[in-house]
Short mmCIF file of C-alpha atoms and ligand atoms in Angstrom, two decimals:
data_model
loop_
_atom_site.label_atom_id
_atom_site.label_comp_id
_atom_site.label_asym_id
_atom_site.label_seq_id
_atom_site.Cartn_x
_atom_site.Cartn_y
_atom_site.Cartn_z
CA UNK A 8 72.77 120.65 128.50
CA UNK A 9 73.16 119.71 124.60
CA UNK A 10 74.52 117.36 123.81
CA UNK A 11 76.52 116.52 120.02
CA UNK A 12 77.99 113.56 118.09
CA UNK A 13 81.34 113.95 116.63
CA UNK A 14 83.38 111.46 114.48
CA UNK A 15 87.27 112.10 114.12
CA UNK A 16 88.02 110.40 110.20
CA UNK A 17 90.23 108.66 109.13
CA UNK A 18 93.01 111.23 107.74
CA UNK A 19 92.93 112.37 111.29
CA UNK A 20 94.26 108.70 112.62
CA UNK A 21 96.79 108.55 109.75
CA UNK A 22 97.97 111.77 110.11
CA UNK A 23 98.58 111.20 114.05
CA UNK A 24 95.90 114.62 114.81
CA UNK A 25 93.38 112.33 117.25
CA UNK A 26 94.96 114.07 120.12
CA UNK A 27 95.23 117.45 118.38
CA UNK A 28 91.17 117.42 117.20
CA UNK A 29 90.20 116.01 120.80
CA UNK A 30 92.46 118.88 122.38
CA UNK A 31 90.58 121.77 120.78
CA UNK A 32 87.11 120.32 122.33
CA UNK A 33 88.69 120.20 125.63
CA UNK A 34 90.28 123.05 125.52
CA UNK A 35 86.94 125.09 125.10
CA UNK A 36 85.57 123.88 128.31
CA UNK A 37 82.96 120.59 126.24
CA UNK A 38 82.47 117.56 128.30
CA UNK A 39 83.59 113.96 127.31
CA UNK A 40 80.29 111.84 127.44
CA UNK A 41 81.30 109.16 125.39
CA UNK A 42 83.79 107.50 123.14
CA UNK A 43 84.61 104.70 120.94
CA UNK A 44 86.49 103.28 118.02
CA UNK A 45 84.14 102.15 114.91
CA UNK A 46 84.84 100.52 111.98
CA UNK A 47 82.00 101.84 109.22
CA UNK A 48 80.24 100.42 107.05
CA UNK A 49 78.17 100.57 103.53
CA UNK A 50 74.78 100.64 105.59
CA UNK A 51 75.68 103.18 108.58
CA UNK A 52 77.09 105.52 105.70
CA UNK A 53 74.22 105.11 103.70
CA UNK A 54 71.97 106.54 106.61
CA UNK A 55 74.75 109.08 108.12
CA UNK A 56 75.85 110.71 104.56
CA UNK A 57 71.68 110.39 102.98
CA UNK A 58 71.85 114.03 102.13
CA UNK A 59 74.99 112.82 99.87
CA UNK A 60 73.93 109.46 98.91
CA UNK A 61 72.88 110.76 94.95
CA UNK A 62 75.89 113.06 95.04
CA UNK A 63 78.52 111.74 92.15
CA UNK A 64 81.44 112.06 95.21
CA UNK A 65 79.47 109.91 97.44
CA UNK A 66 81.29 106.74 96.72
CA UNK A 67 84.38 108.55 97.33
CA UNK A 68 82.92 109.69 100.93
CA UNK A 69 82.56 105.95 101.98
CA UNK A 70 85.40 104.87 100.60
CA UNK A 71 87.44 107.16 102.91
CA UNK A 72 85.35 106.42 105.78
CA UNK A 73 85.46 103.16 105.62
CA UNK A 74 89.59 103.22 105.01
CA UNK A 75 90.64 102.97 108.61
CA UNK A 76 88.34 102.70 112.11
CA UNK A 77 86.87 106.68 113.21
CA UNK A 78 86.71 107.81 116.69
CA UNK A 79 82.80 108.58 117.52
CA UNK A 80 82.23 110.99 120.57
CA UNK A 81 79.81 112.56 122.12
CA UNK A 82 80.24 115.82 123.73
CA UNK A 83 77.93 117.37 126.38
CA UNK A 84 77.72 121.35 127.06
CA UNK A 85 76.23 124.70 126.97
CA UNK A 86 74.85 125.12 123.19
CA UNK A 87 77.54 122.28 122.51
CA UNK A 88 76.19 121.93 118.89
CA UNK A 89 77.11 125.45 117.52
CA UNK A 90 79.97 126.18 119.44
CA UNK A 91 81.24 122.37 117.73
CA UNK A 92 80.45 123.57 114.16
CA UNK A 93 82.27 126.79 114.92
CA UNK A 94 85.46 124.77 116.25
CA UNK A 95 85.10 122.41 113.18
CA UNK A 96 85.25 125.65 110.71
CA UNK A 97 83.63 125.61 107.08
CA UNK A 98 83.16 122.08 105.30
CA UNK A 99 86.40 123.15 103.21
CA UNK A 100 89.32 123.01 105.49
CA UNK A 101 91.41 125.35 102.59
CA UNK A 102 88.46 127.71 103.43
CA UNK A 103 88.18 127.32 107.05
CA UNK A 104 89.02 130.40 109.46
CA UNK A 105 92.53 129.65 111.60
CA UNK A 106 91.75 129.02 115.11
CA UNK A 107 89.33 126.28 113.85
CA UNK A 108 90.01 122.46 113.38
CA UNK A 109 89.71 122.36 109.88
CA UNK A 110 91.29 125.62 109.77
CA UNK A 111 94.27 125.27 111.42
CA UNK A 112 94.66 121.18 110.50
CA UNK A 113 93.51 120.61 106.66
CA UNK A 114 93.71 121.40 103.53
CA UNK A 115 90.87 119.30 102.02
CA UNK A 116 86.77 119.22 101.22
CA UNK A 117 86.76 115.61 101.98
CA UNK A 118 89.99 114.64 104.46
CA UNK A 119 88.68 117.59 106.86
CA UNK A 120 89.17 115.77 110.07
CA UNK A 121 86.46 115.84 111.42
CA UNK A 122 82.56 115.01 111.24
CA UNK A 123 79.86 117.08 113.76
CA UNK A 124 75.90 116.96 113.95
CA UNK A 125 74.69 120.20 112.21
CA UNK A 126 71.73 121.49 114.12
CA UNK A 127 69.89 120.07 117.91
CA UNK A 128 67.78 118.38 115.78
CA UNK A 129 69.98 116.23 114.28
CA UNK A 130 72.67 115.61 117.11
CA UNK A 131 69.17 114.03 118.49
CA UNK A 132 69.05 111.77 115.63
CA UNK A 133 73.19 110.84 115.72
CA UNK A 134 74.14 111.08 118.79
CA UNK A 135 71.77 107.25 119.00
CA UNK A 136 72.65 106.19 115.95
CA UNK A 137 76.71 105.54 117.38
CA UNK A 138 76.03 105.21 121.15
CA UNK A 139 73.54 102.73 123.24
CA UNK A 140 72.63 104.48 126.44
CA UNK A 141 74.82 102.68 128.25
CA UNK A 142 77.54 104.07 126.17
CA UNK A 143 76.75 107.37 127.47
CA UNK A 144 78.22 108.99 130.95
CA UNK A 145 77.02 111.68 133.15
CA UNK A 146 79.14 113.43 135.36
CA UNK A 147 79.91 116.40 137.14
CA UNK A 148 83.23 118.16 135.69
CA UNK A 149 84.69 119.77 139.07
CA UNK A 150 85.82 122.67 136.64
CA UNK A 151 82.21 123.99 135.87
CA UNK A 152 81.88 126.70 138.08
CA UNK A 153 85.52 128.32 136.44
CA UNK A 154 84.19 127.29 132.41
CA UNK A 155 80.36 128.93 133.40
CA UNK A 156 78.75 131.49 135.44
CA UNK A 157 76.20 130.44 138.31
CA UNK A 158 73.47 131.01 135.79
CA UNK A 159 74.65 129.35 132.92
CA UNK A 160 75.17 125.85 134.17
N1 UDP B 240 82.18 116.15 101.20
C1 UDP B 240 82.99 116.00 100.06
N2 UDP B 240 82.76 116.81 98.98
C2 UDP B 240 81.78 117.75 98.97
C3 UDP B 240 80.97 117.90 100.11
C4 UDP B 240 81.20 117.08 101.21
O1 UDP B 240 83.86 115.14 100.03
O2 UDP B 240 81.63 118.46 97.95
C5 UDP B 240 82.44 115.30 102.38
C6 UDP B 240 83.24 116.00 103.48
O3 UDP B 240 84.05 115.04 104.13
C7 UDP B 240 82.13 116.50 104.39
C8 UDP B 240 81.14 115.35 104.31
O4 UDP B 240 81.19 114.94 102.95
O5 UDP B 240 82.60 116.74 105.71
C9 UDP B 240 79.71 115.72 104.68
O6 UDP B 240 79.31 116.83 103.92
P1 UDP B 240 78.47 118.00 104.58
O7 UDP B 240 77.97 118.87 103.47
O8 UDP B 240 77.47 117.45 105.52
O9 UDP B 240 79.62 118.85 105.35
P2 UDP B 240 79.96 119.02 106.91
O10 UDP B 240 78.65 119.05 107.66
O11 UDP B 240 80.83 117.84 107.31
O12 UDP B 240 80.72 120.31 106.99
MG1 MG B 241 77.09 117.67 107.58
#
């Protein structure tokens, strides 16, 4: 099974939504592998935002995700990366479909809640960047055989 790296940001934990951005992963049938609280830093943003790093908003980027501690997860299940970009909605929250995080929770480009590896490829590359094996669980979810089909699992 895939698995994907989420962080929850820091507008999330001020606006009390932790519960409400966990809830919608849950609620689609993803599995909890792991989960922490991080403080960020200059150097981990650096190498998480790189694609942003020359962008003139950049600084503004860290400084947000630096303001308070971010919840990092990792999420395990059946093309878990795409079906957590679709829950996350468009990187504008104002332009994000209902029904999504970002959609139904924000109203901002950069306080948008939420943070989720973009491809396979690159949960591969984040999900060790925030967890050390031993940071990461397997376990059977009882619940599998009513969230997939025999053949799916
Ligand atoms: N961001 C921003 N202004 C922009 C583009 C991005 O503040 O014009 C922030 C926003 O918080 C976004 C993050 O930088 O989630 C990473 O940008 P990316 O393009 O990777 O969007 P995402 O993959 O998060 O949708
Ligand atoms: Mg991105």
């Amino acid at each position: 099974m895939e698995r994907t790296l989420i962080l929850i940001k820091p507008d999330a934990l001020q606006r009390g939504l932790v519960g409400r951005v966990m809830s919608y992963l849950e609620d689609k049938g993803l599995t909890l592998v792991g989960n922490k609280m991080m403080q960020l830093d200059d150097s981990l943003l650096h190498e998480h935002y790189a694609h942003l790093v020359d962008k003139p908003f950049f600084k503004g980027i860290a400084d947000f995700m630096k303001s308070t501690p971010v919840i990092v997860q990792c999420w395990e299940g059946q093309e878990c990366v795409e079906v957590v970009r679709k829950l996350c909605g468009v990187t504008n929250a104002r332009e994000a479909a209902s029904g999504t995080i970002r959609g139904d929770l924000g109203m901002s480009v950069q306080s948008n809640l939420i943070h989720a590896s973009d491809s396979l490829e690159t949960a591969k590359v984040e999900v060790p960047r925030f967890f050390k094996d031993d940071e990461l669980f397997s376990y059977d979810k009882k619940n599998y055989e009513y969230i997939y089909a025999p053949d799916e699992k």
